[in-house]
Amino acid sequence: TEIYTLSLHDALPISYQCFLSASPSDRIAVVGGVVFPEFEVSPPKWIDPRMKLELCQTPKRFPYRRASLPEGNSAYRRLVAMEVGMFDTRLGPKGETRGYREGSDLNLRLQDAGYEIWWLPDAAIRHVIHADRLNLRWVMYSAFKEGQSVAIQRLNEKKDGMHRALFHLGRLAAAPFHFAINLLAALILWPFNRVKSVDLLKRTALILGFVC
């Protein structure tokens, strides 16, 4: 079939099939929907149990370079994805090792090639979050690995050698200040707002991963 899915379902959901069979544009390459978390156990207080990505209640096209779809609930036109080089194998998870950005990286290349990315609110799924991932160590590790993925993605966009060198120097020079500011703010906020404090700690881990 021309379409395959990255969703948590084995088969393409009916909502995707209906939308793509009568799509508003022949340039649509990716469609994605909302992800609702389903916790295996009650999450700690510093995790927001309502967290989800829900942009709007009607289908919409993402603006250029502003496509942020849940990578666990997206469907692609297979031939179009192959046309732009499929997924970067340096990104994304590998076995038990966390990794990210394989979807967003492919989405940017699809938009660069003139294709469209759409949001489909009816294509909702529930994502089970297991108990062993509801601890600060796992959250920090995931943020660190995401930082590494972000760095790979950004460097892919810097084709010119001089631009890559300047990017390296600029980000490395700024990293200690960004790290220190986020860490200090996280420590100050911890007694008052642990959700925000953990968000800032995740940011520090992401910066470390990016530098590495």
JSON list of C-alpha atoms in Angstrom, two decimals:
[
{"chain": "A", "resi": 1, "resn": "THR", "atom": "CA", "xyz": [0.00, 0.00, 0.00]},
{"chain": "A", "resi": 2, "resn": "GLU", "atom": "CA", "xyz": [1.10, 3.56, -0.62]},
{"chain": "A", "resi": 3, "resn": "ILE", "atom": "CA", "xyz": [0.53, 4.54, 3.02]},
{"chain": "A", "resi": 4, "resn": "TYR", "atom": "CA", "xyz": [2.15, 3.18, 6.14]},
{"chain": "A", "resi": 5, "resn": "THR", "atom": "CA", "xyz": [1.83, 4.27, 9.74]},
{"chain": "A", "resi": 6, "resn": "LEU", "atom": "CA", "xyz": [4.11, 5.08, 12.66]},
{"chain": "A", "resi": 7, "resn": "SER", "atom": "CA", "xyz": [1.24, 4.97, 15.11]},
{"chain": "A", "resi": 8, "resn": "LEU", "atom": "CA", "xyz": [0.98, 2.56, 18.01]},
{"chain": "A", "resi": 9, "resn": "HIS", "atom": "CA", "xyz": [-1.65, 0.63, 16.06]},
{"chain": "A", "resi": 10, "resn": "ASP", "atom": "CA", "xyz": [-0.77, -2.27, 13.76]},
{"chain": "A", "resi": 11, "resn": "ALA", "atom": "CA", "xyz": [-3.17, -1.07, 11.07]},
{"chain": "A", "resi": 12, "resn": "LEU", "atom": "CA", "xyz": [-3.87, 2.41, 9.73]},
{"chain": "A", "resi": 13, "resn": "PRO", "atom": "CA", "xyz": [-6.72, 3.86, 11.86]},
{"chain": "A", "resi": 14, "resn": "ILE", "atom": "CA", "xyz": [-10.07, 4.49, 10.16]},
{"chain": "A", "resi": 15, "resn": "SER", "atom": "CA", "xyz": [-9.77, 8.23, 10.80]},
{"chain": "A", "resi": 16, "resn": "TYR", "atom": "CA", "xyz": [-6.57, 8.34, 8.74]},
{"chain": "A", "resi": 17, "resn": "GLN", "atom": "CA", "xyz": [-8.08, 6.26, 5.95]},
{"chain": "A", "resi": 18, "resn": "CYS", "atom": "CA", "xyz": [-11.15, 8.46, 5.67]},
{"chain": "A", "resi": 19, "resn": "PHE", "atom": "CA", "xyz": [-9.13, 11.69, 5.63]},
{"chain": "A", "resi": 20, "resn": "LEU", "atom": "CA", "xyz": [-6.52, 10.52, 3.13]},
{"chain": "A", "resi": 21, "resn": "SER", "atom": "CA", "xyz": [-9.09, 8.97, 0.79]},
{"chain": "A", "resi": 22, "resn": "ALA", "atom": "CA", "xyz": [-10.70, 12.42, 0.37]},
{"chain": "A", "resi": 23, "resn": "SER", "atom": "CA", "xyz": [-7.79, 14.67, 1.32]},
{"chain": "A", "resi": 24, "resn": "PRO", "atom": "CA", "xyz": [-8.03, 18.43, 0.70]},
{"chain": "A", "resi": 25, "resn": "SER", "atom": "CA", "xyz": [-4.67, 18.48, -1.12]},
{"chain": "A", "resi": 26, "resn": "ASP", "atom": "CA", "xyz": [-2.66, 16.12, -3.31]},
{"chain": "A", "resi": 27, "resn": "ARG", "atom": "CA", "xyz": [0.55, 17.36, -1.65]},
{"chain": "A", "resi": 28, "resn": "ILE", "atom": "CA", "xyz": [-0.18, 15.88, 1.79]},
{"chain": "A", "resi": 29, "resn": "ALA", "atom": "CA", "xyz": [2.69, 13.64, 2.90]},
{"chain": "A", "resi": 30, "resn": "VAL", "atom": "CA", "xyz": [2.12, 13.31, 6.66]},
{"chain": "A", "resi": 31, "resn": "VAL", "atom": "CA", "xyz": [-0.91, 13.29, 8.95]},
{"chain": "A", "resi": 32, "resn": "GLY", "atom": "CA", "xyz": [-0.77, 13.10, 12.75]},
{"chain": "A", "resi": 33, "resn": "GLY", "atom": "CA", "xyz": [-3.09, 13.23, 15.73]},
{"chain": "A", "resi": 34, "resn": "VAL", "atom": "CA", "xyz": [-3.32, 13.66, 19.48]},
{"chain": "A", "resi": 35, "resn": "VAL", "atom": "CA", "xyz": [-1.65, 11.38, 22.04]},
{"chain": "A", "resi": 36, "resn": "PHE", "atom": "CA", "xyz": [-3.26, 10.93, 25.46]},
{"chain": "A", "resi": 37, "resn": "PRO", "atom": "CA", "xyz": [-1.00, 9.50, 28.19]},
{"chain": "A", "resi": 38, "resn": "GLU", "atom": "CA", "xyz": [-2.22, 6.47, 30.11]},
{"chain": "A", "resi": 39, "resn": "PHE", "atom": "CA", "xyz": [-0.09, 5.95, 33.20]},
{"chain": "A", "resi": 40, "resn": "GLU", "atom": "CA", "xyz": [0.55, 2.41, 34.43]},
{"chain": "A", "resi": 41, "resn": "VAL", "atom": "CA", "xyz": [0.74, 3.77, 37.99]},
{"chain": "A", "resi": 42, "resn": "SER", "atom": "CA", "xyz": [-0.07, 7.14, 39.50]},
{"chain": "A", "resi": 43, "resn": "PRO", "atom": "CA", "xyz": [2.62, 9.57, 38.32]},
{"chain": "A", "resi": 44, "resn": "PRO", "atom": "CA", "xyz": [4.71, 11.62, 40.75]},
{"chain": "A", "resi": 45, "resn": "LYS", "atom": "CA", "xyz": [3.48, 15.12, 41.50]},
{"chain": "A", "resi": 46, "resn": "TRP", "atom": "CA", "xyz": [6.09, 16.73, 39.26]},
{"chain": "A", "resi": 47, "resn": "ILE", "atom": "CA", "xyz": [4.55, 15.09, 36.18]},
{"chain": "A", "resi": 48, "resn": "ASP", "atom": "CA", "xyz": [1.45, 16.80, 34.80]},
{"chain": "A", "resi": 49, "resn": "PRO", "atom": "CA", "xyz": [-1.11, 13.95, 34.38]},
{"chain": "A", "resi": 50, "resn": "ARG", "atom": "CA", "xyz": [-3.03, 16.03, 31.81]},
{"chain": "A", "resi": 51, "resn": "MET", "atom": "CA", "xyz": [-0.06, 16.36, 29.46]},
{"chain": "A", "resi": 52, "resn": "LYS", "atom": "CA", "xyz": [-0.92, 15.79, 25.84]},
{"chain": "A", "resi": 53, "resn": "LEU", "atom": "CA", "xyz": [-0.44, 17.40, 22.46]},
{"chain": "A", "resi": 54, "resn": "GLU", "atom": "CA", "xyz": [-3.76, 18.70, 21.17]},
{"chain": "A", "resi": 55, "resn": "LEU", "atom": "CA", "xyz": [-3.52, 21.62, 18.79]},
{"chain": "A", "resi": 56, "resn": "CYS", "atom": "CA", "xyz": [-7.09, 22.23, 17.61]},
{"chain": "A", "resi": 57, "resn": "GLN", "atom": "CA", "xyz": [-10.39, 20.50, 16.97]},
{"chain": "A", "resi": 58, "resn": "THR", "atom": "CA", "xyz": [-10.38, 20.68, 13.16]},
{"chain": "A", "resi": 59, "resn": "PRO", "atom": "CA", "xyz": [-7.92, 19.40, 10.55]},
{"chain": "A", "resi": 60, "resn": "LYS", "atom": "CA", "xyz": [-5.29, 22.00, 9.69]},
{"chain": "A", "resi": 61, "resn": "ARG", "atom": "CA", "xyz": [-2.14, 22.35, 7.64]},
{"chain": "A", "resi": 62, "resn": "PHE", "atom": "CA", "xyz": [1.06, 23.11, 9.53]},
{"chain": "A", "resi": 63, "resn": "PRO", "atom": "CA", "xyz": [2.97, 26.25, 8.50]},
{"chain": "A", "resi": 64, "resn": "TYR", "atom": "CA", "xyz": [6.36, 25.75, 6.87]},
{"chain": "A", "resi": 65, "resn": "ARG", "atom": "CA", "xyz": [8.98, 24.53, 9.38]},
{"chain": "A", "resi": 66, "resn": "ARG", "atom": "CA", "xyz": [6.51, 24.59, 12.25]},
{"chain": "A", "resi": 67, "resn": "ALA", "atom": "CA", "xyz": [5.36, 20.98, 12.05]},
{"chain": "A", "resi": 68, "resn": "SER", "atom": "CA", "xyz": [5.39, 19.32, 15.47]},
{"chain": "A", "resi": 69, "resn": "LEU", "atom": "CA", "xyz": [3.55, 16.00, 15.32]},
{"chain": "A", "resi": 70, "resn": "PRO", "atom": "CA", "xyz": [3.66, 13.17, 17.88]},
{"chain": "A", "resi": 71, "resn": "GLU", "atom": "CA", "xyz": [6.09, 10.69, 16.34]},
{"chain": "A", "resi": 72, "resn": "GLY", "atom": "CA", "xyz": [4.12, 7.81, 17.83]},
{"chain": "A", "resi": 73, "resn": "ASN", "atom": "CA", "xyz": [0.92, 8.81, 16.06]},
{"chain": "A", "resi": 74, "resn": "SER", "atom": "CA", "xyz": [1.70, 9.85, 12.50]},
{"chain": "A", "resi": 75, "resn": "ALA", "atom": "CA", "xyz": [0.98, 8.34, 9.09]},
{"chain": "A", "resi": 76, "resn": "TYR", "atom": "CA", "xyz": [3.15, 8.87, 6.02]},
{"chain": "A", "resi": 77, "resn": "ARG", "atom": "CA", "xyz": [2.75, 8.35, 2.30]},
{"chain": "A", "resi": 78, "resn": "ARG", "atom": "CA", "xyz": [5.41, 5.70, 1.90]},
{"chain": "A", "resi": 79, "resn": "LEU", "atom": "CA", "xyz": [6.54, 6.52, -1.65]},
{"chain": "A", "resi": 80, "resn": "VAL", "atom": "CA", "xyz": [6.86, 10.22, -0.82]},
{"chain": "A", "resi": 81, "resn": "ALA", "atom": "CA", "xyz": [8.88, 9.46, 2.32]},
{"chain": "A", "resi": 82, "resn": "MET", "atom": "CA", "xyz": [11.19, 7.23, 0.27]},
{"chain": "A", "resi": 83, "resn": "GLU", "atom": "CA", "xyz": [11.56, 10.02, -2.28]},
{"chain": "A", "resi": 84, "resn": "VAL", "atom": "CA", "xyz": [13.22, 12.35, 0.28]},
{"chain": "A", "resi": 85, "resn": "GLY", "atom": "CA", "xyz": [15.43, 9.69, 1.84]},
{"chain": "A", "resi": 86, "resn": "MET", "atom": "CA", "xyz": [13.24, 8.13, 4.56]},
{"chain": "A", "resi": 87, "resn": "PHE", "atom": "CA", "xyz": [14.38, 8.35, 8.21]},
{"chain": "A", "resi": 88, "resn": "ASP", "atom": "CA", "xyz": [17.87, 9.29, 9.31]},
{"chain": "A", "resi": 89, "resn": "THR", "atom": "CA", "xyz": [19.07, 6.11, 11.03]},
{"chain": "A", "resi": 90, "resn": "ARG", "atom": "CA", "xyz": [21.31, 8.13, 13.38]},
{"chain": "A", "resi": 91, "resn": "LEU", "atom": "CA", "xyz": [18.14, 9.47, 14.98]},
{"chain": "A", "resi": 92, "resn": "GLY", "atom": "CA", "xyz": [15.35, 7.69, 16.85]},
{"chain": "A", "resi": 93, "resn": "PRO", "atom": "CA", "xyz": [15.48, 4.81, 19.35]},
{"chain": "A", "resi": 94, "resn": "LYS", "atom": "CA", "xyz": [17.77, 1.82, 18.89]},
{"chain": "A", "resi": 95, "resn": "GLY", "atom": "CA", "xyz": [16.68, -1.11, 21.02]},
{"chain": "A", "resi": 96, "resn": "GLU", "atom": "CA", "xyz": [16.67, 0.05, 24.63]},
{"chain": "A", "resi": 97, "resn": "THR", "atom": "CA", "xyz": [18.62, 3.21, 23.79]},
{"chain": "A", "resi": 98, "resn": "ARG", "atom": "CA", "xyz": [16.46, 6.31, 23.59]},
{"chain": "A", "resi": 99, "resn": "GLY", "atom": "CA", "xyz": [16.53, 8.57, 20.56]},
{"chain": "A", "resi": 100, "resn": "TYR", "atom": "CA", "xyz": [14.32, 11.23, 19.05]},
{"chain": "A", "resi": 101, "resn": "ARG", "atom": "CA", "xyz": [13.67, 13.53, 16.11]},
{"chain": "A", "resi": 102, "resn": "GLU", "atom": "CA", "xyz": [13.54, 10.95, 13.33]},
{"chain": "A", "resi": 103, "resn": "GLY", "atom": "CA", "xyz": [10.01, 12.07, 12.53]},
{"chain": "A", "resi": 104, "resn": "SER", "atom": "CA", "xyz": [10.56, 15.82, 12.78]},
{"chain": "A", "resi": 105, "resn": "ASP", "atom": "CA", "xyz": [13.73, 15.52, 10.68]},
{"chain": "A", "resi": 106, "resn": "LEU", "atom": "CA", "xyz": [11.83, 13.69, 7.93]},
{"chain": "A", "resi": 107, "resn": "ASN", "atom": "CA", "xyz": [8.96, 16.17, 8.18]},
{"chain": "A", "resi": 108, "resn": "LEU", "atom": "CA", "xyz": [11.30, 19.12, 7.57]},
{"chain": "A", "resi": 109, "resn": "ARG", "atom": "CA", "xyz": [12.75, 17.44, 4.49]},
{"chain": "A", "resi": 110, "resn": "LEU", "atom": "CA", "xyz": [9.25, 16.74, 3.19]},
{"chain": "A", "resi": 111, "resn": "GLN", "atom": "CA", "xyz": [8.28, 20.38, 3.64]},
{"chain": "A", "resi": 112, "resn": "ASP", "atom": "CA", "xyz": [11.51, 21.49, 1.95]},
{"chain": "A", "resi": 113, "resn": "ALA", "atom": "CA", "xyz": [10.47, 19.30, -1.00]},
{"chain": "A", "resi": 114, "resn": "GLY", "atom": "CA", "xyz": [7.11, 21.07, -1.21]},
{"chain": "A", "resi": 115, "resn": "TYR", "atom": "CA", "xyz": [4.89, 18.58, 0.60]},
{"chain": "A", "resi": 116, "resn": "GLU", "atom": "CA", "xyz": [2.31, 19.33, 3.28]},
{"chain": "A", "resi": 117, "resn": "ILE", "atom": "CA", "xyz": [1.91, 18.13, 6.89]},
{"chain": "A", "resi": 118, "resn": "TRP", "atom": "CA", "xyz": [-1.56, 18.06, 8.44]},
{"chain": "A", "resi": 119, "resn": "TRP", "atom": "CA", "xyz": [-3.05, 17.77, 11.91]},
{"chain": "A", "resi": 120, "resn": "LEU", "atom": "CA", "xyz": [-6.00, 15.38, 12.28]},
{"chain": "A", "resi": 121, "resn": "PRO", "atom": "CA", "xyz": [-7.69, 15.68, 15.71]},
{"chain": "A", "resi": 122, "resn": "ASP", "atom": "CA", "xyz": [-9.92, 12.62, 15.17]},
{"chain": "A", "resi": 123, "resn": "ALA", "atom": "CA", "xyz": [-6.86, 10.37, 14.94]},
{"chain": "A", "resi": 124, "resn": "ALA", "atom": "CA", "xyz": [-6.34, 10.12, 18.73]},
{"chain": "A", "resi": 125, "resn": "ILE", "atom": "CA", "xyz": [-4.51, 7.32, 20.52]},
{"chain": "A", "resi": 126, "resn": "ARG", "atom": "CA", "xyz": [-3.68, 6.43, 24.12]},
{"chain": "A", "resi": 127, "resn": "HIS", "atom": "CA", "xyz": [-0.03, 5.84, 24.96]},
{"chain": "A", "resi": 128, "resn": "VAL", "atom": "CA", "xyz": [0.79, 3.65, 27.97]},
{"chain": "A", "resi": 129, "resn": "ILE", "atom": "CA", "xyz": [3.60, 5.12, 30.11]},
{"chain": "A", "resi": 130, "resn": "HIS", "atom": "CA", "xyz": [5.17, 2.34, 32.15]},
{"chain": "A", "resi": 131, "resn": "ALA", "atom": "CA", "xyz": [6.07, 2.67, 35.82]},
{"chain": "A", "resi": 132, "resn": "ASP", "atom": "CA", "xyz": [9.84, 2.39, 35.22]},
{"chain": "A", "resi": 133, "resn": "ARG", "atom": "CA", "xyz": [9.72, 5.62, 33.21]},
{"chain": "A", "resi": 134, "resn": "LEU", "atom": "CA", "xyz": [8.07, 7.68, 35.93]},
{"chain": "A", "resi": 135, "resn": "ASN", "atom": "CA", "xyz": [11.22, 8.71, 37.74]},
{"chain": "A", "resi": 136, "resn": "LEU", "atom": "CA", "xyz": [13.56, 11.66, 37.48]},
{"chain": "A", "resi": 137, "resn": "ARG", "atom": "CA", "xyz": [16.52, 9.56, 36.33]},
{"chain": "A", "resi": 138, "resn": "TRP", "atom": "CA", "xyz": [14.62, 8.28, 33.28]},
{"chain": "A", "resi": 139, "resn": "VAL", "atom": "CA", "xyz": [13.29, 11.76, 32.47]},
{"chain": "A", "resi": 140, "resn": "MET", "atom": "CA", "xyz": [16.79, 13.26, 32.59]},
{"chain": "A", "resi": 141, "resn": "TYR", "atom": "CA", "xyz": [18.24, 10.43, 30.49]},
{"chain": "A", "resi": 142, "resn": "SER", "atom": "CA", "xyz": [15.53, 10.91, 27.86]},
{"chain": "A", "resi": 143, "resn": "ALA", "atom": "CA", "xyz": [16.20, 14.65, 27.75]},
{"chain": "A", "resi": 144, "resn": "PHE", "atom": "CA", "xyz": [19.95, 14.02, 27.36]},
{"chain": "A", "resi": 145, "resn": "LYS", "atom": "CA", "xyz": [19.33, 11.68, 24.41]},
{"chain": "A", "resi": 146, "resn": "GLU", "atom": "CA", "xyz": [16.95, 14.17, 22.85]},
{"chain": "A", "resi": 147, "resn": "GLY", "atom": "CA", "xyz": [19.68, 16.81, 23.07]},
{"chain": "A", "resi": 148, "resn": "GLN", "atom": "CA", "xyz": [21.99, 14.53, 21.09]},
{"chain": "A", "resi": 149, "resn": "SER", "atom": "CA", "xyz": [19.29, 14.02, 18.47]},
{"chain": "A", "resi": 150, "resn": "VAL", "atom": "CA", "xyz": [18.70, 17.76, 18.19]},
{"chain": "A", "resi": 151, "resn": "ALA", "atom": "CA", "xyz": [22.42, 18.33, 17.58]},
{"chain": "A", "resi": 152, "resn": "ILE", "atom": "CA", "xyz": [22.51, 15.75, 14.77]},
{"chain": "A", "resi": 153, "resn": "GLN", "atom": "CA", "xyz": [19.44, 17.31, 13.18]},
{"chain": "A", "resi": 154, "resn": "ARG", "atom": "CA", "xyz": [20.83, 20.86, 13.38]},
{"chain": "A", "resi": 155, "resn": "LEU", "atom": "CA", "xyz": [24.21, 19.86, 11.99]},
{"chain": "A", "resi": 156, "resn": "ASN", "atom": "CA", "xyz": [22.47, 18.15, 9.08]},
{"chain": "A", "resi": 157, "resn": "GLU", "atom": "CA", "xyz": [21.04, 21.54, 8.14]},
{"chain": "A", "resi": 158, "resn": "LYS", "atom": "CA", "xyz": [24.50, 23.19, 8.13]},
{"chain": "A", "resi": 159, "resn": "LYS", "atom": "CA", "xyz": [25.90, 22.03, 4.81]},
{"chain": "A", "resi": 160, "resn": "ASP", "atom": "CA", "xyz": [28.65, 24.62, 4.49]},
{"chain": "A", "resi": 161, "resn": "GLY", "atom": "CA", "xyz": [31.84, 23.86, 6.44]},
{"chain": "A", "resi": 162, "resn": "MET", "atom": "CA", "xyz": [32.20, 27.43, 7.71]},
{"chain": "A", "resi": 163, "resn": "HIS", "atom": "CA", "xyz": [28.59, 27.52, 8.91]},
{"chain": "A", "resi": 164, "resn": "ARG", "atom": "CA", "xyz": [29.10, 24.22, 10.74]},
{"chain": "A", "resi": 165, "resn": "ALA", "atom": "CA", "xyz": [32.25, 25.53, 12.44]},
{"chain": "A", "resi": 166, "resn": "LEU", "atom": "CA", "xyz": [30.57, 28.77, 13.54]},
{"chain": "A", "resi": 167, "resn": "PHE", "atom": "CA", "xyz": [27.57, 26.80, 14.78]},
{"chain": "A", "resi": 168, "resn": "HIS", "atom": "CA", "xyz": [29.86, 24.56, 16.84]},
{"chain": "A", "resi": 169, "resn": "LEU", "atom": "CA", "xyz": [31.72, 27.46, 18.40]},
{"chain": "A", "resi": 170, "resn": "GLY", "atom": "CA", "xyz": [28.63, 29.54, 19.10]},
{"chain": "A", "resi": 171, "resn": "ARG", "atom": "CA", "xyz": [26.66, 26.78, 20.77]},
{"chain": "A", "resi": 172, "resn": "LEU", "atom": "CA", "xyz": [29.62, 25.52, 22.80]},
{"chain": "A", "resi": 173, "resn": "ALA", "atom": "CA", "xyz": [30.37, 29.03, 24.03]},
{"chain": "A", "resi": 174, "resn": "ALA", "atom": "CA", "xyz": [26.75, 29.65, 25.08]},
{"chain": "A", "resi": 175, "resn": "ALA", "atom": "CA", "xyz": [26.13, 26.19, 26.61]},
{"chain": "A", "resi": 176, "resn": "PRO", "atom": "CA", "xyz": [27.71, 26.82, 30.07]},
{"chain": "A", "resi": 177, "resn": "PHE", "atom": "CA", "xyz": [25.59, 29.94, 30.59]},
{"chain": "A", "resi": 178, "resn": "HIS", "atom": "CA", "xyz": [22.38, 28.26, 29.43]},
{"chain": "A", "resi": 179, "resn": "PHE", "atom": "CA", "xyz": [23.12, 25.25, 31.62]},
{"chain": "A", "resi": 180, "resn": "ALA", "atom": "CA", "xyz": [23.85, 27.35, 34.72]},
{"chain": "A", "resi": 181, "resn": "ILE", "atom": "CA", "xyz": [20.79, 29.60, 34.32]},
{"chain": "A", "resi": 182, "resn": "ASN", "atom": "CA", "xyz": [18.39, 26.67, 33.88]},
{"chain": "A", "resi": 183, "resn": "LEU", "atom": "CA", "xyz": [19.92, 24.69, 36.74]},
{"chain": "A", "resi": 184, "resn": "LEU", "atom": "CA", "xyz": [19.79, 27.65, 39.12]},
{"chain": "A", "resi": 185, "resn": "ALA", "atom": "CA", "xyz": [16.16, 28.42, 38.20]},
{"chain": "A", "resi": 186, "resn": "ALA", "atom": "CA", "xyz": [15.23, 24.74, 38.66]},
{"chain": "A", "resi": 187, "resn": "LEU", "atom": "CA", "xyz": [16.72, 24.63, 42.16]},
{"chain": "A", "resi": 188, "resn": "ILE", "atom": "CA", "xyz": [14.98, 27.87, 43.18]},
{"chain": "A", "resi": 189, "resn": "LEU", "atom": "CA", "xyz": [11.59, 26.69, 41.90]},
{"chain": "A", "resi": 190, "resn": "TRP", "atom": "CA", "xyz": [11.78, 23.13, 43.30]},
{"chain": "A", "resi": 191, "resn": "PRO", "atom": "CA", "xyz": [10.05, 23.93, 46.65]},
{"chain": "A", "resi": 192, "resn": "PHE", "atom": "CA", "xyz": [7.28, 25.94, 44.94]},
{"chain": "A", "resi": 193, "resn": "ASN", "atom": "CA", "xyz": [6.56, 24.47, 41.50]},
{"chain": "A", "resi": 194, "resn": "ARG", "atom": "CA", "xyz": [8.05, 21.05, 40.83]},
{"chain": "A", "resi": 195, "resn": "VAL", "atom": "CA", "xyz": [6.44, 20.65, 37.41]},
{"chain": "A", "resi": 196, "resn": "LYS", "atom": "CA", "xyz": [8.21, 23.77, 36.18]},
{"chain": "A", "resi": 197, "resn": "SER", "atom": "CA", "xyz": [11.38, 22.85, 38.07]},
{"chain": "A", "resi": 198, "resn": "VAL", "atom": "CA", "xyz": [11.57, 19.46, 36.34]},
{"chain": "A", "resi": 199, "resn": "ASP", "atom": "CA", "xyz": [10.98, 21.13, 32.98]},
{"chain": "A", "resi": 200, "resn": "LEU", "atom": "CA", "xyz": [14.06, 23.26, 33.63]},
{"chain": "A", "resi": 201, "resn": "LEU", "atom": "CA", "xyz": [16.09, 20.25, 34.79]},
{"chain": "A", "resi": 202, "resn": "LYS", "atom": "CA", "xyz": [15.14, 18.51, 31.56]},
{"chain": "A", "resi": 203, "resn": "ARG", "atom": "CA", "xyz": [16.43, 21.57, 29.75]},
{"chain": "A", "resi": 204, "resn": "THR", "atom": "CA", "xyz": [19.80, 21.26, 31.48]},
{"chain": "A", "resi": 205, "resn": "ALA", "atom": "CA", "xyz": [20.04, 17.59, 30.47]},
{"chain": "A", "resi": 206, "resn": "LEU", "atom": "CA", "xyz": [19.09, 18.46, 26.90]},
{"chain": "A", "resi": 207, "resn": "ILE", "atom": "CA", "xyz": [21.86, 21.10, 26.78]},
{"chain": "A", "resi": 208, "resn": "LEU", "atom": "CA", "xyz": [24.41, 18.52, 27.99]},
{"chain": "A", "resi": 209, "resn": "GLY", "atom": "CA", "xyz": [23.26, 16.04, 25.35]},
{"chain": "A", "resi": 210, "resn": "PHE", "atom": "CA", "xyz": [23.45, 18.73, 22.68]},
{"chain": "A", "resi": 211, "resn": "VAL", "atom": "CA", "xyz": [27.03, 19.62, 23.66]},
{"chain": "A", "resi": 212, "resn": "CYS", "atom": "CA", "xyz": [28.11, 15.97, 23.69]}
]
